[in-house]
Coordinates of C-alpha atoms in Angstrom, one line a residue:
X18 CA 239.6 -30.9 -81.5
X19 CA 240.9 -27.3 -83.0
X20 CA 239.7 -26.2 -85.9
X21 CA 242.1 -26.7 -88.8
X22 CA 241.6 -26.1 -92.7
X23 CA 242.1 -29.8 -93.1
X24 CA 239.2 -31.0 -90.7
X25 CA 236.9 -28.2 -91.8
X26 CA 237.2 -29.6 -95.2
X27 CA 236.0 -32.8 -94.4
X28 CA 233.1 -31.4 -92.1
X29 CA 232.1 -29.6 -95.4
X30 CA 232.5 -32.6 -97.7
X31 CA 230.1 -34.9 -95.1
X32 CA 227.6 -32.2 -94.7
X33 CA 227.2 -31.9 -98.2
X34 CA 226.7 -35.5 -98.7
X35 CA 224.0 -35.3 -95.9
X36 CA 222.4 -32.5 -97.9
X37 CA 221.7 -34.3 -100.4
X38 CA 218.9 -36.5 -98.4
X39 CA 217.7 -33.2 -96.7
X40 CA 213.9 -32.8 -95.8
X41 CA 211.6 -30.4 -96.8
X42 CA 211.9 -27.3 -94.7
X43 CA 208.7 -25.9 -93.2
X44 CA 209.7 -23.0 -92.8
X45 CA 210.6 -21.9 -96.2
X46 CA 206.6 -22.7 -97.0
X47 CA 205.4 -20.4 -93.8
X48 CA 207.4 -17.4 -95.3
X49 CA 206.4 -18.0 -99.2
X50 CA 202.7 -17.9 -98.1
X51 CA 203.3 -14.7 -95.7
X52 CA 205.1 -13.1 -98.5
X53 CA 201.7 -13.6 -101.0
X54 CA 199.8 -12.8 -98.1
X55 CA 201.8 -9.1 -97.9
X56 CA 201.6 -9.1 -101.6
X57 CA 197.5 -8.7 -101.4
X58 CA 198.0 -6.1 -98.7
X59 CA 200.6 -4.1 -100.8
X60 CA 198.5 -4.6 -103.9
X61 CA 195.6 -2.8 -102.0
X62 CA 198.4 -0.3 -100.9
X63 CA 198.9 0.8 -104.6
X64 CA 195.4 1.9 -104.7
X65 CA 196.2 4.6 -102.1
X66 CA 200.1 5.5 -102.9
X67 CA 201.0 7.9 -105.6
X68 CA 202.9 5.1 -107.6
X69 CA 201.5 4.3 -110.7
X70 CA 198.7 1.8 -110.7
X71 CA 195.8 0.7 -113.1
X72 CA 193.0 2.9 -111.0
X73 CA 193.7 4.8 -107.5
X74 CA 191.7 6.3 -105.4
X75 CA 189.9 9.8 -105.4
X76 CA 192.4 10.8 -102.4
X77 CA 196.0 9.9 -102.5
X78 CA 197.9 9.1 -99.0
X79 CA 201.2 10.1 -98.9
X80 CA 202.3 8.5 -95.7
X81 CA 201.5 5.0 -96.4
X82 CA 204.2 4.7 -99.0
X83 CA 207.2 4.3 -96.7
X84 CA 206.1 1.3 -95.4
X85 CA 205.0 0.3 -98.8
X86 CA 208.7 1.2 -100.1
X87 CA 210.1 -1.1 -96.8
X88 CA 208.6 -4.3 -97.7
X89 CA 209.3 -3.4 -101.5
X90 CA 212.5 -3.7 -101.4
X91 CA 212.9 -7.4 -100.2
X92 CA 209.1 -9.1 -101.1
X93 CA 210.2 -9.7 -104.5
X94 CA 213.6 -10.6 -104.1
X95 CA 212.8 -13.0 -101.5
X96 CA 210.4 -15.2 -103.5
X97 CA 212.6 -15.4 -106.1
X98 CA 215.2 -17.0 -103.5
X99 CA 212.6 -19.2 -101.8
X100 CA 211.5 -20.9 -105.6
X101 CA 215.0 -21.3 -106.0
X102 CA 215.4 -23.6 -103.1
X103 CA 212.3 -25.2 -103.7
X104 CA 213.5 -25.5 -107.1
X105 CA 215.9 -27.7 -105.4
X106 CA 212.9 -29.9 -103.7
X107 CA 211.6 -30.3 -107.1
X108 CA 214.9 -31.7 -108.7
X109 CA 215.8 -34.2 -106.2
X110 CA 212.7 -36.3 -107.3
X111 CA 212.9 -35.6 -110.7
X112 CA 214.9 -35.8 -114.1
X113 CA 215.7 -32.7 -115.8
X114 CA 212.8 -33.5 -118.4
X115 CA 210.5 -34.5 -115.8
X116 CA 210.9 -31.1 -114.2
X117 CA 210.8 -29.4 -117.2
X118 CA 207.6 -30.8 -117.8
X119 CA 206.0 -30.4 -114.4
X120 CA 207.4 -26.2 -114.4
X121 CA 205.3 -25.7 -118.0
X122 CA 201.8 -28.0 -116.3
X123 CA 202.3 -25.6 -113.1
X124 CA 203.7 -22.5 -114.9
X125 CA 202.6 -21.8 -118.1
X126 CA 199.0 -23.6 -118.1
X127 CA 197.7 -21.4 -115.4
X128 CA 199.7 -18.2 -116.4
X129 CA 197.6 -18.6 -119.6
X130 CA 194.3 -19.5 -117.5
X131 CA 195.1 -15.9 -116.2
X132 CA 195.7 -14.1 -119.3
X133 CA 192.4 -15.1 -121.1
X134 CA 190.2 -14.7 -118.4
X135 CA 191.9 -13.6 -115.2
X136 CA 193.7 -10.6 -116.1
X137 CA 191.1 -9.1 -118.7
X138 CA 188.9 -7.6 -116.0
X139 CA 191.6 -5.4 -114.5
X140 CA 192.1 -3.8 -118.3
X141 CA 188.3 -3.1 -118.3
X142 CA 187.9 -1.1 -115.3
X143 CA 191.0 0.6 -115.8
X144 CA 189.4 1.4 -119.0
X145 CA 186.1 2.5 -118.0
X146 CA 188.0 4.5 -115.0
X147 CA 189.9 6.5 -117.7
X148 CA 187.1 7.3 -120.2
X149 CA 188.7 4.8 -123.0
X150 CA 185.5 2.2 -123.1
X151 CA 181.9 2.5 -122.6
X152 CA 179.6 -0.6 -122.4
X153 CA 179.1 -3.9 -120.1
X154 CA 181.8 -6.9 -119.8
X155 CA 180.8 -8.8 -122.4
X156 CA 181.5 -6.2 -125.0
X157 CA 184.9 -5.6 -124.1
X158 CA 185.5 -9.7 -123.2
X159 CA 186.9 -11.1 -125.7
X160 CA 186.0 -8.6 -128.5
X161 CA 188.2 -5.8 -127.3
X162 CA 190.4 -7.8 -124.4
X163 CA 193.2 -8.8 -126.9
X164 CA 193.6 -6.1 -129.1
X165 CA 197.1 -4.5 -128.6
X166 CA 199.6 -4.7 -125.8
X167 CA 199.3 -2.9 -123.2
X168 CA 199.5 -0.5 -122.0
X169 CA 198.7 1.3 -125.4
X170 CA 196.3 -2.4 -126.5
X171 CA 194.9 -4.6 -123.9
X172 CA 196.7 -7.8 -123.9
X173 CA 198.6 -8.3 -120.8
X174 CA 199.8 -10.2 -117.8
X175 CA 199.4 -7.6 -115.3
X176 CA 200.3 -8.7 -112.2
X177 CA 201.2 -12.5 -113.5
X178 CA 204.4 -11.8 -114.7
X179 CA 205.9 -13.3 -111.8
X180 CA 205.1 -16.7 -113.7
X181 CA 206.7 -16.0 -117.0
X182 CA 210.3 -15.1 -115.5
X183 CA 209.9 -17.9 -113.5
X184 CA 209.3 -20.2 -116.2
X185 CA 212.2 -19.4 -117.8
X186 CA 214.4 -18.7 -115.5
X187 CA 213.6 -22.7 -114.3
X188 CA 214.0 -24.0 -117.7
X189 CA 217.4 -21.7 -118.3
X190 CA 218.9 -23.3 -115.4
X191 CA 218.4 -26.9 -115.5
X192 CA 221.8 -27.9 -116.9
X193 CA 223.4 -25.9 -114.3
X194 CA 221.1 -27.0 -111.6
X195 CA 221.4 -31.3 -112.2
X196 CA 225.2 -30.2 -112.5
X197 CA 225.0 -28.7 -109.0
X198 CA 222.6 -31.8 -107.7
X199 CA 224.7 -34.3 -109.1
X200 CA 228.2 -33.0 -107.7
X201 CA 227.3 -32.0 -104.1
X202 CA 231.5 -31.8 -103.7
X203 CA 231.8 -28.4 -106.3
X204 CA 234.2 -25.9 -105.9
X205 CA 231.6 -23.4 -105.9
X206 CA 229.4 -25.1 -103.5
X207 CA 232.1 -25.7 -101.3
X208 CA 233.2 -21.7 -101.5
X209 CA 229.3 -21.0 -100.1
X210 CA 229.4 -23.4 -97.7
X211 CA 232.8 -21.6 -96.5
X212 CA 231.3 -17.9 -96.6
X213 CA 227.9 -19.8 -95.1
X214 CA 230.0 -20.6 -91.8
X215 CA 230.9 -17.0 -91.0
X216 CA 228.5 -14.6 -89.8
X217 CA 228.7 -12.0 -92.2
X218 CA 230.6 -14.6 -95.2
X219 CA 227.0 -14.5 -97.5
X220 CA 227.0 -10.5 -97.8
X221 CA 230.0 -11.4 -100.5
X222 CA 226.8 -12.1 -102.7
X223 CA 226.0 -8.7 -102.6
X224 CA 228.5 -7.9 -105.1
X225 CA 226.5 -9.3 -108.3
X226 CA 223.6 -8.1 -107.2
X227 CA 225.4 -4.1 -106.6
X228 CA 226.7 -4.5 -110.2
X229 CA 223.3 -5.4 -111.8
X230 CA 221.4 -2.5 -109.2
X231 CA 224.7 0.1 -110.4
X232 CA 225.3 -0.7 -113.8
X233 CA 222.0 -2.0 -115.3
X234 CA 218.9 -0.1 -113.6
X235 CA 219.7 3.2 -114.8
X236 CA 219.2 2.2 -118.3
X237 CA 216.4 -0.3 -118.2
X238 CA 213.2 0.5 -115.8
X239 CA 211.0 -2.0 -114.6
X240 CA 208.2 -3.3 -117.6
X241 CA 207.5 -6.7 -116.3
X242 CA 207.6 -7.3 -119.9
X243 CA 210.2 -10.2 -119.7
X244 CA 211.8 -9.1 -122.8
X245 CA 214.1 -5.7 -122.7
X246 CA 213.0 -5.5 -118.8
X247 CA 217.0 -6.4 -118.3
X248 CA 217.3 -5.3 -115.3
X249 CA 215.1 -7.5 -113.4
X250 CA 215.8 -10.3 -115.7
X251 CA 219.4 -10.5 -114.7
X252 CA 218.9 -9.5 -111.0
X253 CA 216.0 -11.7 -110.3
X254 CA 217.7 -14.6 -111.9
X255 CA 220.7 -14.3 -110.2
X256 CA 218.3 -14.4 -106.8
X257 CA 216.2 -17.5 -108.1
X258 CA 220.2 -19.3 -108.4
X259 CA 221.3 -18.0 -105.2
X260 CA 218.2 -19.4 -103.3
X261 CA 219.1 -23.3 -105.7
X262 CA 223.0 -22.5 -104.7
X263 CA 221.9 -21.7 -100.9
X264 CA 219.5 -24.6 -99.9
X265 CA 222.5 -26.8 -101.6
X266 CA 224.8 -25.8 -98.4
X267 CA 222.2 -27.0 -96.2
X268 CA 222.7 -27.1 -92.3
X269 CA 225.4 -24.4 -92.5
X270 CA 223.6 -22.0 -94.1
X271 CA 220.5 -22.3 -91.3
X272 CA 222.5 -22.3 -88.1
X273 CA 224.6 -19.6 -89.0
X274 CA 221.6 -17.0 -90.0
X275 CA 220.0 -18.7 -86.8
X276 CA 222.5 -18.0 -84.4
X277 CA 223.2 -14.1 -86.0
X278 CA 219.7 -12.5 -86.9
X279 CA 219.9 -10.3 -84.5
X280 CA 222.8 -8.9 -86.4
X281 CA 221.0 -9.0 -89.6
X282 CA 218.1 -6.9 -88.2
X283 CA 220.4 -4.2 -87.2
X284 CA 221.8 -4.2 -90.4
X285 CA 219.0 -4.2 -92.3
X286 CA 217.4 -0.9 -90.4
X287 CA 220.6 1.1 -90.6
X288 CA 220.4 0.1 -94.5
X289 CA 216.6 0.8 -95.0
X290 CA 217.3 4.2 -92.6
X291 CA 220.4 5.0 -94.8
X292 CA 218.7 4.7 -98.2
X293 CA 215.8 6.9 -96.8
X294 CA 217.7 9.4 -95.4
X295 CA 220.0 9.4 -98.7
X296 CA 216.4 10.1 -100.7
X297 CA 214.8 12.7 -98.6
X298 CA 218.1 15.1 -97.9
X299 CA 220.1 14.5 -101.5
X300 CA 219.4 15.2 -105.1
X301 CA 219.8 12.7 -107.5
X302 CA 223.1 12.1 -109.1
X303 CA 225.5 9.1 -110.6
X304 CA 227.7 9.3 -107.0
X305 CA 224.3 9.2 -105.2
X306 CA 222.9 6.5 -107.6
X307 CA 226.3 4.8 -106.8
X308 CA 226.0 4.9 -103.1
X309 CA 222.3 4.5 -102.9
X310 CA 222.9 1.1 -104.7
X311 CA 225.1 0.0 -102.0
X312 CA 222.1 0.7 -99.3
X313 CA 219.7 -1.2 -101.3
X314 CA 221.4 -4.3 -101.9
X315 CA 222.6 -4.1 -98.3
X316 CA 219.2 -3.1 -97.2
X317 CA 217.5 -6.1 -99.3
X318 CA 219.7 -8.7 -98.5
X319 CA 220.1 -8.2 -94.9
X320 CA 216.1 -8.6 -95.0
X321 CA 216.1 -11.6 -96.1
X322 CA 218.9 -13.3 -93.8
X323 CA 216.5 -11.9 -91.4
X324 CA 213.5 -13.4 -92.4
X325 CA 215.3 -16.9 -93.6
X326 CA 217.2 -16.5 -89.9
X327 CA 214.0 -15.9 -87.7
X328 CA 211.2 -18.3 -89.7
X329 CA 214.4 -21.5 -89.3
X330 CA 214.0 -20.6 -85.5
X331 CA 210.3 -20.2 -84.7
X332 CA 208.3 -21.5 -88.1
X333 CA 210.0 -24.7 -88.8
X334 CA 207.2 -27.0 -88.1
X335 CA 204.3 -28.7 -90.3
X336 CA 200.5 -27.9 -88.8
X337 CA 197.5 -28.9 -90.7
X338 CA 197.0 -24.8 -91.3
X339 CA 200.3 -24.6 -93.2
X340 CA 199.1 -27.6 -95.5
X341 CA 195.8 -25.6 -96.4
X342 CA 197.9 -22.6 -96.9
X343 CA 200.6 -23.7 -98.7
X344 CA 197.6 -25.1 -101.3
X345 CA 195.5 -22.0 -101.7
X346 CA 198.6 -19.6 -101.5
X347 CA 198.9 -20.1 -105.5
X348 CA 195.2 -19.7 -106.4
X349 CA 195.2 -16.4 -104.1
X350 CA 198.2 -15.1 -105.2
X351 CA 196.5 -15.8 -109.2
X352 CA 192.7 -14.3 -108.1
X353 CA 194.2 -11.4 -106.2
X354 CA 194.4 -8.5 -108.1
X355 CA 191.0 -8.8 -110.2
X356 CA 189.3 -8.6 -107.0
X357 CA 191.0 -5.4 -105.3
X358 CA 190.8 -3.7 -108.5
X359 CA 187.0 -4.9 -109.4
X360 CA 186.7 -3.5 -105.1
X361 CA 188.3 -0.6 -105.6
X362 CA 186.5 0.6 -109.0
X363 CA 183.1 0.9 -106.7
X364 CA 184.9 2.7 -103.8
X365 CA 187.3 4.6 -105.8
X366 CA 185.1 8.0 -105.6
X367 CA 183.6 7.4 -102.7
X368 CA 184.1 9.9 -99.6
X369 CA 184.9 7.5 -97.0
X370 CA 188.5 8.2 -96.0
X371 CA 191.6 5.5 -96.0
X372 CA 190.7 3.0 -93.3
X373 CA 187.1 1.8 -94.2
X374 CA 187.9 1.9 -98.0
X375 CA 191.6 -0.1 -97.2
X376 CA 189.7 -2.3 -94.7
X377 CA 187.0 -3.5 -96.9
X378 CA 189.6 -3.9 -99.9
X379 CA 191.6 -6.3 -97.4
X380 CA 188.6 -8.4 -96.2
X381 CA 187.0 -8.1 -99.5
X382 CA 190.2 -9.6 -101.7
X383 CA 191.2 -12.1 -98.9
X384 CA 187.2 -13.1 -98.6
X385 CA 186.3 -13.7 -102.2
X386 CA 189.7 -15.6 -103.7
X387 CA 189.1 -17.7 -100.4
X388 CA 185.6 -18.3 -101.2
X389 CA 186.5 -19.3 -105.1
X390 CA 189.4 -21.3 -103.8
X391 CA 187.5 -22.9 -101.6
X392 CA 183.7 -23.5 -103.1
X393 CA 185.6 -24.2 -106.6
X394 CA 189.1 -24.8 -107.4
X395 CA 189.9 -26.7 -104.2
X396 CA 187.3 -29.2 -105.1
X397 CA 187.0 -29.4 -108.5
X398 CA 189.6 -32.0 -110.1
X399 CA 189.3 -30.3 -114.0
X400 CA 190.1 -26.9 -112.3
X401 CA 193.0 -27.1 -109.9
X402 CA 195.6 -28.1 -112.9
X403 CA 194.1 -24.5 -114.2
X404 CA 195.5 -22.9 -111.2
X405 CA 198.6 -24.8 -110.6
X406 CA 197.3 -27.7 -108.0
X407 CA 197.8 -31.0 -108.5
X408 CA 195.0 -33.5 -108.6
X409 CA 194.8 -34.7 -105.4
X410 CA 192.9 -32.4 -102.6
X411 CA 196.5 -31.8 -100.5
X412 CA 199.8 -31.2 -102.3
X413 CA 202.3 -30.0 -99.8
X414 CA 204.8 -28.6 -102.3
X415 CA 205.3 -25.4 -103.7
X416 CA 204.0 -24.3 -106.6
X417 CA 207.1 -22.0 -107.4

């Protein structure tokens, strides 16, 4: 039967009445714990990079900072997209006050966990590495760990922030999300779904996201400080509802960045190439800023229709790995950072060169949140609410 704009219509308004019983996808969990798993690699990255960090090593490597900037431009985006849909998850089975509550347990109780007594050991060897305190832990925790904000005080969330923006950023958008949930048969669902079915339809959502990059980054750099950091406010909330809006399309969405990743990929190395090339051989200026805008938010999303396009075709599927990962992904992703940092601080001035110091960084971080995770979090029921895990011993659902 051809095609027409009549029987399109009604393929639209069945599939989205079929979405609305849709099962958990697999692969969205495979990619959120591969995308922590990159974040303690590029967190051990910073140590090496000339970026700022909170202590870096006595040599600086140069080289290892274009594939830093590569996975930098999509890592964070990307998350921000995948707790959007599993935002969605979350709301099918609950009221808008249930989730509310649930998003502050998971949220906010272990984002606090972290501030008291995760975060505080970062700020001490970053003090000790700078000359600003002298003495053992215990005289800087708690005496000393609060006093101030940081950067110039001590209080902080350091690499936590995620948490906060998501927090909000959940409890923002209920109203629009149970509006979206409870009318499946939206204009503006059924506009995505129509851009979903063409190959190249979903780069339209570009165009917010160019505006916020053009018009809004200049004049507010990245604090992580949730308020005045406007920039990544706006543009990460307007990912977090894009990855709700997406996963409320459904079937579309999936066999259309299934069928054209390929394409994607191609598109996403001549925008990663174009950007580059636009950095090393031009001078900064408001047309560069302008066009290098276009190459990063053409760059970023054509990353992630390529990750979303190849993880639907080969990582769609449950194993009893994915089900312990999807668990300790949270408690990593919370442990991380105080252990590189606490690593790094004894190899820091050490003359060892890149790959044993990097190597034992990796292991090191990777072997000791396991090791917590494992020995105490994972099976200790006062504990896992602390870092966002249910009570039971194996919760399949994402913590974000």
């Amino acid at each position: 039967m051809p095609v027409t704009a009549g029987n399109f219509e009604a393929q639209i308004n069945l599939h989205l009445e079929k979405t609305r019983s849709v099962m958990r996808r697999h692969d969205l969990d495979w990619l959120r714990v591969i995308v922590f798993a990159l974040l303690i690699l590029y967190h051990v990255g910073m140590f090496f990079v000339p970026w700022g960090f909170h202590i870096k090593n006595n040599v600086i490597y140069e080289g290892i900072k274009w594939p830093m900037l590569f996975v930098n431009q999509w890592r964070l985006p990307i998350l921000f997209v995948i707790s959007g849909m599993g935002t969605y998850y979350a709301l099918s089975k609950r009221s808008g006050g249930q989730f509310a509550m649930e998003r502050i347990k998971r949220l906010f109780l272990p984002l606090l966990v972290g501030i008291l007594f995760i975060v505080p050991p970062q700020v001490y060897f970053e003090r000790l590495d700078k000359g600003q305190f002298e003495g053992a832990y215990f005289d800087f925790w708690p005496a000393r760990a609060f006093i101030g904000i940081y950067p110039e005080g001590n209080f902080s969330w350091h690499h936590l922030w995620f948490l906060p923006y998501l927090l909000v950023f959940s409890l923002l958008l209920i109203p629009s999300f149970l509006y979206l949930r409870n009318n499946p048969q939206t204009s503006l669902i059924k506009r995505v779904s129509r851009l979903a079915a063409r190959p190249m339809g979903l780069f339209w959502l570009i165009v917010p996201l160019y505006l916020w990059e053009s018009l809004l980054e200049p004049f507010f750099p990245s604090t992580h400080a949730l308020w005045g950091d406007w920039f990544n406010v706006v543009n990460y909330l307007t990912l977090f509802f894009y990855g709700f809006l997406l996963i409320s399309v459904g079937d579309i969405f999936w066999r259309t960045l299934a069928a054209n990743r390929r394409k994607y990929l191609y598109l996403g190395i001549a925008g990663f190439s174009l950007m580059i090339g636009l950095r090393m051989f031009w001078e900064d200026s408001t047309l560069v800023h302008f066009i290098e805008a276009l190459f990063k938010v053409v760059n970023l999303w054509a990353w992630i229709m390529v990750l979303f396009g190849y993880a639907s075709a080969y990582l769609n599927q449950s194993s009893r790995t994915l089900t312990y990962a999807n668990e300790a992904v949270y408690p990593f992703y919370i442990l991380h950072q105080t252990i590189t940092i606490a690593i790094g601080f004894y190899l820091m001035d050490l003359d060892w060169g890149f790959w044993p110091k990097f190597l034992i960084m990796v292991v090191g971080t990777f072997g000791i949140s396991w090791l917590i995770y494992e020995a105490v979090i994972r099976r200790c029921t006062w504990i896992r609410p602390l870092f966002g895990l249910k009570n039971r011993i194996q919760d399949t659902s994402a913590a974000a």
